[in-house]
mmCIF file of C-alpha atoms in Angstrom:
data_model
loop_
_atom_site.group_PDB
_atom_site.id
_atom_site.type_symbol
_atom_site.label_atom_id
_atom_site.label_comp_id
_atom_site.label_asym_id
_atom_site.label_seq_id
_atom_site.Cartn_x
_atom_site.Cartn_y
_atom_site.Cartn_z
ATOM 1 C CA UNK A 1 213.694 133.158 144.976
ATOM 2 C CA UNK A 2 216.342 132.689 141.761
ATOM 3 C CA UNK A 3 217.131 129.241 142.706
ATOM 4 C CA UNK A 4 212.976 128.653 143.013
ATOM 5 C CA UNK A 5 212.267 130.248 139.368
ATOM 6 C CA UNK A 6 215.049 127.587 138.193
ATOM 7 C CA UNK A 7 212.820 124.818 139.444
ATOM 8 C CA UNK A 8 209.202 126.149 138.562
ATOM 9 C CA UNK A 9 207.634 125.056 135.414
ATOM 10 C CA UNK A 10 205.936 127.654 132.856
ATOM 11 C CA UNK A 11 202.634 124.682 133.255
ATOM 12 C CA UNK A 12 201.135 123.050 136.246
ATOM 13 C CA UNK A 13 204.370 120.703 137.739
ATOM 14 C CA UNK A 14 203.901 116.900 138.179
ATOM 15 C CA UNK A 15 205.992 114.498 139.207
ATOM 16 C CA UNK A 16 207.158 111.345 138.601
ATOM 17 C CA UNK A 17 209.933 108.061 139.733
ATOM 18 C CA UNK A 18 210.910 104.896 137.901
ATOM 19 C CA UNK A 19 210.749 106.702 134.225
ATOM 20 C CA UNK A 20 214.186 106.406 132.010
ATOM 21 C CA UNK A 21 215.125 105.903 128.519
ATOM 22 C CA UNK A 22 215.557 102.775 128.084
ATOM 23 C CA UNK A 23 211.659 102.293 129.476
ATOM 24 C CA UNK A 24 208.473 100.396 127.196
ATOM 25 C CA UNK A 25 207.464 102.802 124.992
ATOM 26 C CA UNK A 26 203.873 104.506 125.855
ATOM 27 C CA UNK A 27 204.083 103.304 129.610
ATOM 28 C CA UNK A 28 207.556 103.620 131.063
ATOM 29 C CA UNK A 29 209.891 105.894 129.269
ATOM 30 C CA UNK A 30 210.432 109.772 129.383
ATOM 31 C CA UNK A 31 209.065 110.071 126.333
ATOM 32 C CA UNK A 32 205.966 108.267 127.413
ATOM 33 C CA UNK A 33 205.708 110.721 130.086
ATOM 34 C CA UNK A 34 207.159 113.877 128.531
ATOM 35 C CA UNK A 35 203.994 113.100 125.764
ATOM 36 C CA UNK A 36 201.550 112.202 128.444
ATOM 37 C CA UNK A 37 201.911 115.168 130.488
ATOM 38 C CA UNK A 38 201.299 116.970 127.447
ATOM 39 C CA UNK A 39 197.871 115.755 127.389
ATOM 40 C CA UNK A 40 196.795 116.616 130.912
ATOM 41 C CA UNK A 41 198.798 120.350 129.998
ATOM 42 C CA UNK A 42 201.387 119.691 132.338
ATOM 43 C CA UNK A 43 204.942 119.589 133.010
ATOM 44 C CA UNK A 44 207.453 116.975 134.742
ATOM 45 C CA UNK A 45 209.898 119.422 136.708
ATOM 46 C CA UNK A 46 212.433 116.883 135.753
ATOM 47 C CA UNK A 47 213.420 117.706 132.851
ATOM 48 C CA UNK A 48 210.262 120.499 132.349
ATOM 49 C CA UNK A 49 212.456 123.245 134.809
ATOM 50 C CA UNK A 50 216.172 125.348 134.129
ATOM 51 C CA UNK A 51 217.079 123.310 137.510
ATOM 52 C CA UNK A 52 215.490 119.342 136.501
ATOM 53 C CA UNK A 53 217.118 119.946 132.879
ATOM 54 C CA UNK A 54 220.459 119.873 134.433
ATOM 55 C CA UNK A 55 219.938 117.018 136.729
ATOM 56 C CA UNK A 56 218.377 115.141 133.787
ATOM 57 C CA UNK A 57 221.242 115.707 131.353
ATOM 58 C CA UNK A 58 223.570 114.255 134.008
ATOM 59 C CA UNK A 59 221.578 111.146 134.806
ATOM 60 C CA UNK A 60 219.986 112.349 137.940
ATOM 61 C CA UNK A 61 223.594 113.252 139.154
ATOM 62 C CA UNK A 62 223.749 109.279 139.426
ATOM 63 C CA UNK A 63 227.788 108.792 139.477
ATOM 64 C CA UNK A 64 227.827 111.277 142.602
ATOM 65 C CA UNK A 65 227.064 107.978 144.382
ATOM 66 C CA UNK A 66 230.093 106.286 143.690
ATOM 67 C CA UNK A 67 231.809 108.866 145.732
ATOM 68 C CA UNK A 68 231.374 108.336 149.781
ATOM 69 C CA UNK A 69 232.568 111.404 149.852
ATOM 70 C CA UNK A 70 229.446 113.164 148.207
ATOM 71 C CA UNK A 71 226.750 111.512 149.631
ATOM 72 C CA UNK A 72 226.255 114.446 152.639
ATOM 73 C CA UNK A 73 226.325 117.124 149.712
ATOM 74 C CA UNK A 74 223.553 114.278 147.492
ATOM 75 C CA UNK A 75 221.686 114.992 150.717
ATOM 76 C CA UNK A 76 221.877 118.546 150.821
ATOM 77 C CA UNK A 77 221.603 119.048 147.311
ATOM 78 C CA UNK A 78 218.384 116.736 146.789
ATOM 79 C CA UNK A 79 216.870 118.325 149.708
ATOM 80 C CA UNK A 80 217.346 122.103 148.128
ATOM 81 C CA UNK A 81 216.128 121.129 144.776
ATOM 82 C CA UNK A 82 212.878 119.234 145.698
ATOM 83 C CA UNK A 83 212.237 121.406 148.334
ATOM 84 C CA UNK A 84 212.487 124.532 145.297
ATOM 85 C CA UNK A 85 210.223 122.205 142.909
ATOM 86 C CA UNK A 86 207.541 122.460 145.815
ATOM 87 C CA UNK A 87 207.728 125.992 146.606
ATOM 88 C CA UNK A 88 207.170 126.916 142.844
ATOM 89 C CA UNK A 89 203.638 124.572 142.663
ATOM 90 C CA UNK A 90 202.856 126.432 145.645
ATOM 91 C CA UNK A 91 203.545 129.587 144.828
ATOM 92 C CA UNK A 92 201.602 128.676 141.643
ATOM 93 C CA UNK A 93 198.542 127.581 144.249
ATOM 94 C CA UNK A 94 198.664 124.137 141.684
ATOM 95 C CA UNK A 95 195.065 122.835 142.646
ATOM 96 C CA UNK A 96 196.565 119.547 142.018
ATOM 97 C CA UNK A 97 199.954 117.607 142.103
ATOM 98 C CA UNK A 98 199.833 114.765 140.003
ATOM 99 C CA UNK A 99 202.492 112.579 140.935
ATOM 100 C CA UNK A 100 203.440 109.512 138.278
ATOM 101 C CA UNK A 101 204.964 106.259 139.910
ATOM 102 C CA UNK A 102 206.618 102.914 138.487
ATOM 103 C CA UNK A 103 208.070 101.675 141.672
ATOM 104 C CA UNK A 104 207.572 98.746 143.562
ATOM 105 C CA UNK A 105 206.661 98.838 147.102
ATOM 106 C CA UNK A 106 208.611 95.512 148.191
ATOM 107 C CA UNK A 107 211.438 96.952 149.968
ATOM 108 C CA UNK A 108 213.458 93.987 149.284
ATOM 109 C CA UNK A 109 213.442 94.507 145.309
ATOM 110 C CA UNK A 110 216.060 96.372 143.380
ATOM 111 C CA UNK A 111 216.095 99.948 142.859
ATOM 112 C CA UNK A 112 212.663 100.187 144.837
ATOM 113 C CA UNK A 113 210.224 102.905 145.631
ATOM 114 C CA UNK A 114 211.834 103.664 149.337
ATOM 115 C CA UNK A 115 215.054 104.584 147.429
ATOM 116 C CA UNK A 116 213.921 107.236 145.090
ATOM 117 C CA UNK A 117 213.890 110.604 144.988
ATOM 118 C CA UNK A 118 210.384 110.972 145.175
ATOM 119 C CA UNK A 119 209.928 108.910 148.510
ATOM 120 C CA UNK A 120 213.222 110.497 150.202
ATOM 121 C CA UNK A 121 212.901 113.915 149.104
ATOM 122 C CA UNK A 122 209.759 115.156 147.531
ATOM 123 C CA UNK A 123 207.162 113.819 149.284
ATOM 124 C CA UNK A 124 208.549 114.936 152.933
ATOM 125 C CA UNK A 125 209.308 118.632 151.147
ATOM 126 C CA UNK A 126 205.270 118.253 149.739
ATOM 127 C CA UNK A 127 204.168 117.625 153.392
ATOM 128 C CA UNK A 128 206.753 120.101 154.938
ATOM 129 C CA UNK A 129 205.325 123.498 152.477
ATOM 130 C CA UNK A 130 201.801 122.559 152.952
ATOM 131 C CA UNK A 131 202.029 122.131 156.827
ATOM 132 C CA UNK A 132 203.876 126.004 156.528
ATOM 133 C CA UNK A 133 201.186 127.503 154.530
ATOM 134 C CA UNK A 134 198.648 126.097 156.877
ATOM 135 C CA UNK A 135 200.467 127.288 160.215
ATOM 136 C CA UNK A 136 198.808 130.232 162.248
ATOM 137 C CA UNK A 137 200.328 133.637 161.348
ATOM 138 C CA UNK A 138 201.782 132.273 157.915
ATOM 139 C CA UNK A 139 202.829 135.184 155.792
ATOM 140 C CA UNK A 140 202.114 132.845 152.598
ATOM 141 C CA UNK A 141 198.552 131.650 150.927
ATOM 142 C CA UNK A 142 197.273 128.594 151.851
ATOM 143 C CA UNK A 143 198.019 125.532 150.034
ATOM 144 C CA UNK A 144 196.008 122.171 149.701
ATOM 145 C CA UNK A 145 196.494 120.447 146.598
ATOM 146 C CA UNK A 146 194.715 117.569 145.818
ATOM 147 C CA UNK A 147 197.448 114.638 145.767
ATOM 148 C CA UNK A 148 196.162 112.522 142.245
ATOM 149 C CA UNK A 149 199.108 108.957 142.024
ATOM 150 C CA UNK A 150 199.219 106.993 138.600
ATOM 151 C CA UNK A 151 200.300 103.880 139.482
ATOM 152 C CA UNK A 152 201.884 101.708 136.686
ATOM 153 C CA UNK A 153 202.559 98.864 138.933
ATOM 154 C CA UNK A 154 198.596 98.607 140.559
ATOM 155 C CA UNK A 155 199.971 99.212 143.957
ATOM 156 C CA UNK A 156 197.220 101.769 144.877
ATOM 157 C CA UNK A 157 195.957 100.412 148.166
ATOM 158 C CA UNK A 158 199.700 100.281 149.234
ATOM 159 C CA UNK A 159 200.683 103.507 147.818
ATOM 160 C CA UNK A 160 197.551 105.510 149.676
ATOM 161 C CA UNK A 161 198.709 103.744 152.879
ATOM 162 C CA UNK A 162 202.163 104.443 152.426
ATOM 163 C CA UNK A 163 201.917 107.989 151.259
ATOM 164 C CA UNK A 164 200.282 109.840 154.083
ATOM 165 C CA UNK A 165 203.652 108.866 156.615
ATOM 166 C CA UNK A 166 206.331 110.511 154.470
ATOM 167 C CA UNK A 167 204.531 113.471 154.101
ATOM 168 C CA UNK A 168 204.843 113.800 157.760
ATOM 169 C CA UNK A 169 203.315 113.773 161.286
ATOM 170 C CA UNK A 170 201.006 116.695 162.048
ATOM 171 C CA UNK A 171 197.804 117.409 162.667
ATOM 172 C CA UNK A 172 197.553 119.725 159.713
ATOM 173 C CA UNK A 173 198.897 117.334 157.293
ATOM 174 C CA UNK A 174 196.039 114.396 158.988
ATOM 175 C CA UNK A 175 193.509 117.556 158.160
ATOM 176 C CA UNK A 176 194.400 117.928 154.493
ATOM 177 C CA UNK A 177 194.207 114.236 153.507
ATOM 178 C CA UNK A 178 191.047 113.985 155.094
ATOM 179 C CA UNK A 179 189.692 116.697 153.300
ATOM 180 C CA UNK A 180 191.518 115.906 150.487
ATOM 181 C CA UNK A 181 191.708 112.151 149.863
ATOM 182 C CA UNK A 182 194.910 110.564 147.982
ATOM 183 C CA UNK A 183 193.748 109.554 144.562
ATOM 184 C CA UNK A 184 195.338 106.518 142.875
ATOM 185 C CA UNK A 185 194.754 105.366 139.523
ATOM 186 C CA UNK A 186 196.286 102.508 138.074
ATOM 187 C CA UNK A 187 197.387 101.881 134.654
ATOM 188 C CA UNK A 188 198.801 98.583 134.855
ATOM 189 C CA UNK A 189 199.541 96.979 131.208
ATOM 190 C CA UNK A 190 197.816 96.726 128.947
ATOM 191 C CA UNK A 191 197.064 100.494 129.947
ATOM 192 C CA UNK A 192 199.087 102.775 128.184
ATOM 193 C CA UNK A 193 199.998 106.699 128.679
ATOM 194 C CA UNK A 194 198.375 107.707 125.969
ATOM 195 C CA UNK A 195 195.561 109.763 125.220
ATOM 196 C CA UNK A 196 192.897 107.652 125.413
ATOM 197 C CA UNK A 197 194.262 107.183 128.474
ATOM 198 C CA UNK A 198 194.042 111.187 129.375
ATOM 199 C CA UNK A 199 190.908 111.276 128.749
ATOM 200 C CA UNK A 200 189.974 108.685 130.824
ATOM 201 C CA UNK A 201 191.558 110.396 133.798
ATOM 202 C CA UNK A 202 190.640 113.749 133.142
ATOM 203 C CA UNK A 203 186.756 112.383 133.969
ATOM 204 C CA UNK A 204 187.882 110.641 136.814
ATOM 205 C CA UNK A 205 189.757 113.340 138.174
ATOM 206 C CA UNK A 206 188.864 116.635 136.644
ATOM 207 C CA UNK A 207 191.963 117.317 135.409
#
């Protein structure tokens, strides 16, 4: 329960891939996101938490992956963490999880959306803790969130098909979705996070 408190957020948790410092202001930075979230009330749980503060000051542990060596513990440790960013929206009962993405889904470009964190780690963890809530004799609350994508790149009708198969093969899962529908917005430049922008999604959304 320590380590989970390290990666819950004081707000409702989003989260996010493709983001960094270096991105176009008001669409593809942190700080375009960091601000954004603000908006909607919410938090990024990188760098928002104790636990995504520390991976965030050391560049999403990036150098790690120079070393063959590390890449089992990278496996292990990515695993832990995003499965402890999921357990404290759930034990939060989020209604939502908004997730932000600026990834392409052409697996033969660069730094792609099938090797992020979010596709690798995340979204299998998101699948795996709502699947246990939702299991006869589960000690826990049940938890459906509705899943709400902003898509930056307008990849939507990929990213809803995509989606649903790394968050797992069950029955349960197939239940949720179809009770709960992926959303997917796009802002797709011009579009900018801003708070226009927020408002416009809170009324499509009711966030």
């Amino acid at each position: 329960q320590w380590f989970i408190s390290l990666a819950t957020t004081k707000k409702e948790s989003v989260l996010w891939s493709g983001f960094s410092g270096g991105g176009e202001a008001e669409r593809t930075s942190i700080e375009a996101l960091l601000h954004f979230a603000e908006f909607l009330d919410k938090e990024p749980v990188t760098p928002s938490t104790e636990l995504g503060k520390i991976i965030y000051e050391h560049g999403d542990v990036q150098m790690c992956y120079k070393d063959p060596k590390a890449q089992e513990l990278l496996f292990h440790f990515w695993n832990k963490a995003s499965r402890a960013f999921v357990e404290g929206m759930a034990q939060k009962q989020q209604s939502s999880v908004v997730m932000f993405i600026n990834k392409d889904t052409n697996p033969e470009v660069e730094r792609n959306l099938y090797h992020s964190v979010l596709w690798n780690y995340e979204l299998p963890s998101l699948g795996s803790e709502v699947k246990e809530t939702l299991l006869p004799g589960s000690s826990v609350r049940p938890w459906q969130p509705q899943l709400i994508i902003v898509d930056l790149r307008g990849t939507c009708t990929a990213l809803r098909s995509l989606i649903p198969k790394q968050l797992g093969v069950s029955s349960l899962i197939k239940e949720w979705l179809e009770d709960k529908p992926i959303i997917c917005i796009e802002c797709v430049s011009p579009c900018k996070l801003n708070q226009d922008f927020a408002e416009e999604l809170r009324k499509k959304v009711g966030l």
